[in-house]
Amino acid sequence: MSLLTTMIRHLCTDAAQSANRTSPDILSSPESCHVVFVATDLEIKELAWVRTKETDFERDGKVFRRLSPEYFAWLRSRMVTAQAAHKAGKLPEAAWNTLRQRFNALQELAIREFGKESLQDVLQSFSPKNYRPPALRPEPQKKPVEVPRKVWIYPQHAAGRHRQPVTSQAVAKVDAIREEAMAKGWSEARLYQNQGRFRFPCGEDYGLVCFVDGDQEIGEVTERSIEIVHGPKSGRPCTLRFYNPDVPQPWMKKVED
């Protein structure tokens, strides 16, 4: 949002306010003095300001900056832009009149504060591109609350010698085909178990959930096997099969007595 747009937005919500200066409304101290501050919509405040290096402060969604010859020159450049927008029909008559009245009051005040010659010297050498205008400070980012990670253990009441870590994404992938797989004879343990007698991936104790992390997706589900597609979006996917040892497989031969 441009600063001219911000100026106009403030005018729409603040049109009823007078262009005259307000009475001091900052608590004073023995080391304070009355200082003129101006918002980007040309609202003027004269405040009892404690001596400090700060030149800006925020109030009611506006930024006020302590008036200086350079800040006056920058505000004047904004008025030139506003005048062009008014002539082009992009700035309503009422908003332009309010801006013009406020700037006229500001100009008289600036001349009294700094002198006409001093202001003219600054205006002749001033470059709006090199001036850092006041801006609202961004609100500090709140650190997101970390949700405790649930440790996946299946089966819950068995203590296998070895355990393979499982992510919630992998569990979600298996959940998506759970009903279809179990309808085709897959047991819950073959889908979800992550404990085994041997270190992963040795043995047949580890379920499908241990093999579908990362970019691995689940493909076709049959009674004998479930497809695991590696890199489905890579352009060169690779498909492996996770076989169900609980059902007959083509390579298994029945041994007769």
Coordinates of C-alpha atoms in Angstrom, one line a residue:
M1 CA 0.0 0.0 0.0
S2 CA 1.4 3.4 -1.0
L3 CA 1.8 6.2 1.5
L4 CA -0.6 8.3 -0.5
T5 CA -3.2 5.5 -0.2
T6 CA -2.5 5.3 3.5
M7 CA -3.0 9.1 3.8
I8 CA -6.3 8.8 2.0
R9 CA -7.4 5.9 4.2
H10 CA -6.7 7.8 7.4
L11 CA -8.7 10.7 6.0
C12 CA -11.7 8.6 5.4
T13 CA -11.8 7.4 9.0
D14 CA -10.7 10.7 10.5
A15 CA -12.4 13.4 8.3
A16 CA -14.3 14.8 11.3
Q17 CA -11.1 15.9 13.1
S18 CA -9.9 19.4 12.9
A19 CA -6.6 20.4 11.2
N20 CA -5.7 22.5 14.2
R21 CA -3.1 21.3 16.7
T22 CA -4.2 19.4 19.7
S23 CA -3.3 20.2 23.3
P24 CA -0.3 18.3 24.8
D25 CA -1.3 14.7 25.7
I26 CA 2.0 13.1 26.7
L27 CA 3.0 13.3 30.4
S28 CA 5.7 15.9 30.8
S29 CA 8.7 15.9 33.1
P30 CA 11.3 18.5 34.1
E31 CA 13.3 17.5 31.0
S32 CA 10.4 17.6 28.6
C33 CA 9.4 20.3 26.0
H34 CA 6.5 20.9 23.6
V35 CA 7.3 19.3 20.3
V36 CA 5.3 19.2 17.1
F37 CA 4.5 15.8 15.6
V38 CA 2.8 15.2 12.3
A39 CA 1.2 12.0 10.9
T40 CA 1.3 10.9 7.3
D41 CA -2.3 12.2 6.8
L42 CA -1.1 15.6 8.1
E43 CA -2.8 15.4 11.5
I44 CA -0.8 17.6 13.9
K45 CA -0.1 17.0 17.5
E46 CA 1.8 19.3 19.9
L47 CA 3.1 17.1 22.7
A48 CA 5.0 17.4 25.9
W49 CA 7.7 15.2 24.7
V50 CA 10.5 13.9 27.0
R51 CA 13.9 14.5 25.4
T52 CA 14.9 11.4 23.5
K53 CA 16.5 10.2 20.3
E54 CA 13.2 8.7 19.1
T55 CA 11.5 10.7 16.4
D56 CA 8.5 8.5 15.7
F57 CA 5.6 7.1 17.7
E58 CA 2.5 5.2 16.9
R59 CA -1.1 5.9 17.9
D60 CA -4.5 4.7 16.7
G61 CA -2.9 3.0 13.7
K62 CA -1.0 6.1 12.6
V63 CA 2.7 7.0 12.7
F64 CA 3.6 10.5 13.9
R65 CA 7.0 11.9 13.2
R66 CA 8.6 14.9 14.9
L67 CA 8.4 17.8 12.5
S68 CA 11.7 18.8 10.8
P69 CA 12.5 20.7 7.6
E70 CA 13.3 17.4 5.8
Y71 CA 10.0 15.8 7.0
F72 CA 8.1 18.9 5.9
A73 CA 9.7 18.6 2.5
W74 CA 8.7 15.0 2.2
L75 CA 5.1 15.8 3.2
R76 CA 5.1 18.5 0.6
S77 CA 6.1 16.0 -2.0
R78 CA 3.2 13.8 -1.0
M79 CA 0.9 16.8 -1.4
V80 CA 2.1 17.2 -5.0
T81 CA 1.2 13.6 -5.6
A82 CA -2.2 14.0 -4.0
Q83 CA -2.9 17.1 -6.1
A84 CA -2.1 15.1 -9.3
A85 CA -4.4 12.3 -8.1
H86 CA -7.2 14.9 -7.4
K87 CA -6.9 16.4 -10.9
A88 CA -7.0 12.9 -12.4
G89 CA -10.2 12.2 -10.5
K90 CA -8.6 9.6 -8.3
L91 CA -8.9 11.6 -5.0
P92 CA -12.4 12.8 -3.9
E93 CA -13.0 16.5 -3.5
A94 CA -13.7 16.3 0.2
A95 CA -10.5 14.3 0.9
W96 CA -8.4 16.8 -1.2
N97 CA -10.0 19.8 0.7
T98 CA -9.2 18.2 4.0
L99 CA -5.6 17.5 3.0
R100 CA -5.2 21.0 1.6
Q101 CA -6.5 22.6 4.8
R102 CA -4.2 20.5 7.0
F103 CA -1.2 21.2 4.8
N104 CA -1.8 25.0 4.9
A105 CA -1.9 24.9 8.7
L106 CA 1.2 22.7 8.7
Q107 CA 3.1 25.1 6.4
E108 CA 2.4 28.1 8.5
L109 CA 3.6 26.1 11.6
A110 CA 6.7 25.0 9.8
I111 CA 7.6 28.6 8.7
R112 CA 7.2 29.7 12.4
E113 CA 9.3 26.8 13.6
F114 CA 12.2 26.9 11.1
G115 CA 11.9 30.0 9.0
K116 CA 10.9 30.4 5.4
E117 CA 14.5 30.6 4.1
S118 CA 15.6 27.5 5.9
L119 CA 12.6 25.5 4.5
Q120 CA 13.3 26.8 0.9
D121 CA 17.0 25.7 1.2
V122 CA 15.9 22.2 2.1
L123 CA 13.2 22.0 -0.6
Q124 CA 15.7 22.9 -3.3
S125 CA 18.0 20.0 -2.4
F126 CA 15.5 17.5 -1.1
S127 CA 15.0 14.1 -2.9
P128 CA 12.0 12.1 -1.8
K129 CA 13.6 8.9 -3.1
N130 CA 16.4 9.2 -0.6
Y131 CA 14.1 9.9 2.4
R132 CA 13.0 7.2 4.8
P133 CA 9.4 7.9 5.6
P134 CA 7.7 6.9 8.9
A135 CA 6.1 3.4 8.8
L136 CA 4.2 1.3 11.3
R137 CA 6.4 -1.2 13.0
P138 CA 5.5 -4.8 12.2
E139 CA 4.0 -6.8 15.0
P140 CA 6.4 -9.2 16.5
Q141 CA 5.9 -12.7 15.2
K142 CA 4.6 -15.1 17.8
K143 CA 6.5 -18.3 18.0
P144 CA 4.1 -21.1 17.0
V145 CA 3.2 -23.5 19.8
E146 CA 5.0 -26.7 19.3
V147 CA 2.6 -29.6 19.3
P148 CA 4.2 -32.6 21.1
R149 CA 5.0 -35.3 18.6
K150 CA 3.2 -38.5 19.3
V151 CA 5.5 -41.5 19.4
W152 CA 4.0 -44.2 17.2
I153 CA 4.1 -47.7 18.8
Y154 CA 2.3 -50.7 17.4
P155 CA 1.3 -52.9 19.0
Q156 CA 0.8 -50.8 22.2
H157 CA 1.2 -53.6 24.7
A158 CA 4.1 -55.5 23.2
A159 CA 7.7 -54.6 23.7
G160 CA 9.7 -55.6 20.6
R161 CA 13.4 -55.7 20.8
H162 CA 13.7 -53.2 18.0
R163 CA 11.5 -50.3 17.0
Q164 CA 11.4 -48.2 13.8
P165 CA 10.4 -44.5 14.1
V166 CA 7.2 -43.7 12.2
T167 CA 6.0 -40.2 11.1
S168 CA 2.4 -39.0 11.3
Q169 CA 2.4 -38.5 7.5
A170 CA 3.2 -42.2 7.0
V171 CA 0.4 -43.2 9.4
A172 CA -2.0 -41.0 7.4
K173 CA -1.1 -42.7 4.1
V174 CA -1.8 -46.1 5.6
D175 CA -5.0 -44.8 7.2
A176 CA -6.2 -43.8 3.7
I177 CA -6.1 -47.4 2.4
R178 CA -6.8 -49.2 5.7
E179 CA -10.4 -50.3 5.0
E180 CA -9.6 -51.4 1.4
A181 CA -6.6 -53.4 2.6
M182 CA -8.3 -55.1 5.5
A183 CA -11.2 -56.0 3.2
K184 CA -8.7 -57.8 1.0
G185 CA -7.3 -59.8 3.9
W186 CA -4.5 -57.6 5.3
S187 CA -4.2 -57.6 9.1
E188 CA -3.8 -54.5 11.1
A189 CA -0.3 -55.6 12.2
R190 CA 0.8 -56.0 8.6
L191 CA -0.2 -52.4 8.0
Y192 CA 0.9 -50.6 11.2
Q193 CA 3.4 -52.7 13.2
N194 CA 6.8 -50.9 13.8
Q195 CA 8.4 -53.3 16.4
G196 CA 10.4 -56.4 15.5
R197 CA 12.6 -59.1 16.6
F198 CA 15.4 -57.9 14.3
R199 CA 16.7 -54.5 13.3
F200 CA 14.7 -52.8 10.6
P201 CA 14.2 -53.8 7.8
C202 CA 15.2 -57.4 8.5
G203 CA 12.5 -59.9 9.2
E204 CA 8.8 -59.8 8.4
D205 CA 7.6 -58.0 11.6
Y206 CA 7.5 -54.5 10.2
G207 CA 4.3 -53.2 8.7
L208 CA 3.7 -51.0 5.6
V209 CA 3.7 -47.8 7.7
C210 CA 7.5 -48.2 8.1
F211 CA 8.1 -48.0 4.3
V212 CA 6.0 -45.1 3.1
D213 CA 7.7 -42.0 4.6
G214 CA 8.8 -39.0 2.6
D215 CA 8.0 -38.9 -1.1
Q216 CA 6.8 -42.5 -1.1
E217 CA 3.2 -43.0 -1.9
I218 CA 0.9 -46.0 -1.8
G219 CA -0.4 -47.4 -5.1
E220 CA -2.5 -50.4 -6.0
V221 CA -3.7 -52.6 -3.1
T222 CA -4.3 -56.3 -3.8
E223 CA -4.6 -59.3 -1.6
R224 CA -1.0 -60.3 -2.2
S225 CA 0.8 -57.0 -2.3
I226 CA 0.6 -53.2 -2.0
E227 CA 2.5 -50.9 -4.4
I228 CA 4.9 -48.4 -2.9
V229 CA 5.7 -45.7 -5.5
H230 CA 9.0 -43.8 -4.9
G231 CA 9.2 -40.3 -6.3
P232 CA 5.7 -40.1 -8.0
K233 CA 6.3 -36.5 -8.9
S234 CA 9.9 -36.8 -10.0
G235 CA 9.1 -37.8 -13.6
R236 CA 10.9 -41.1 -13.1
P237 CA 8.9 -43.0 -10.4
C238 CA 10.0 -46.3 -9.2
T239 CA 7.4 -48.9 -8.0
L240 CA 8.2 -51.6 -5.5
R241 CA 5.8 -54.1 -3.8
F242 CA 5.1 -54.7 -0.2
Y243 CA 4.1 -58.4 0.0
N244 CA 1.7 -60.0 2.5
P245 CA 3.3 -63.1 4.0
D246 CA 0.0 -64.2 5.4
V247 CA -1.4 -65.3 2.0
P248 CA 0.0 -67.7 -0.6
Q249 CA 2.6 -66.1 -3.0
P250 CA 3.6 -67.5 -6.4
W251 CA 7.1 -68.3 -5.2
M252 CA 5.8 -70.3 -2.2
K253 CA 5.6 -74.0 -2.9
K254 CA 3.5 -76.3 -0.8
V255 CA 5.5 -79.2 0.7
E256 CA 3.6 -82.4 0.9
D257 CA 4.3 -85.1 3.5

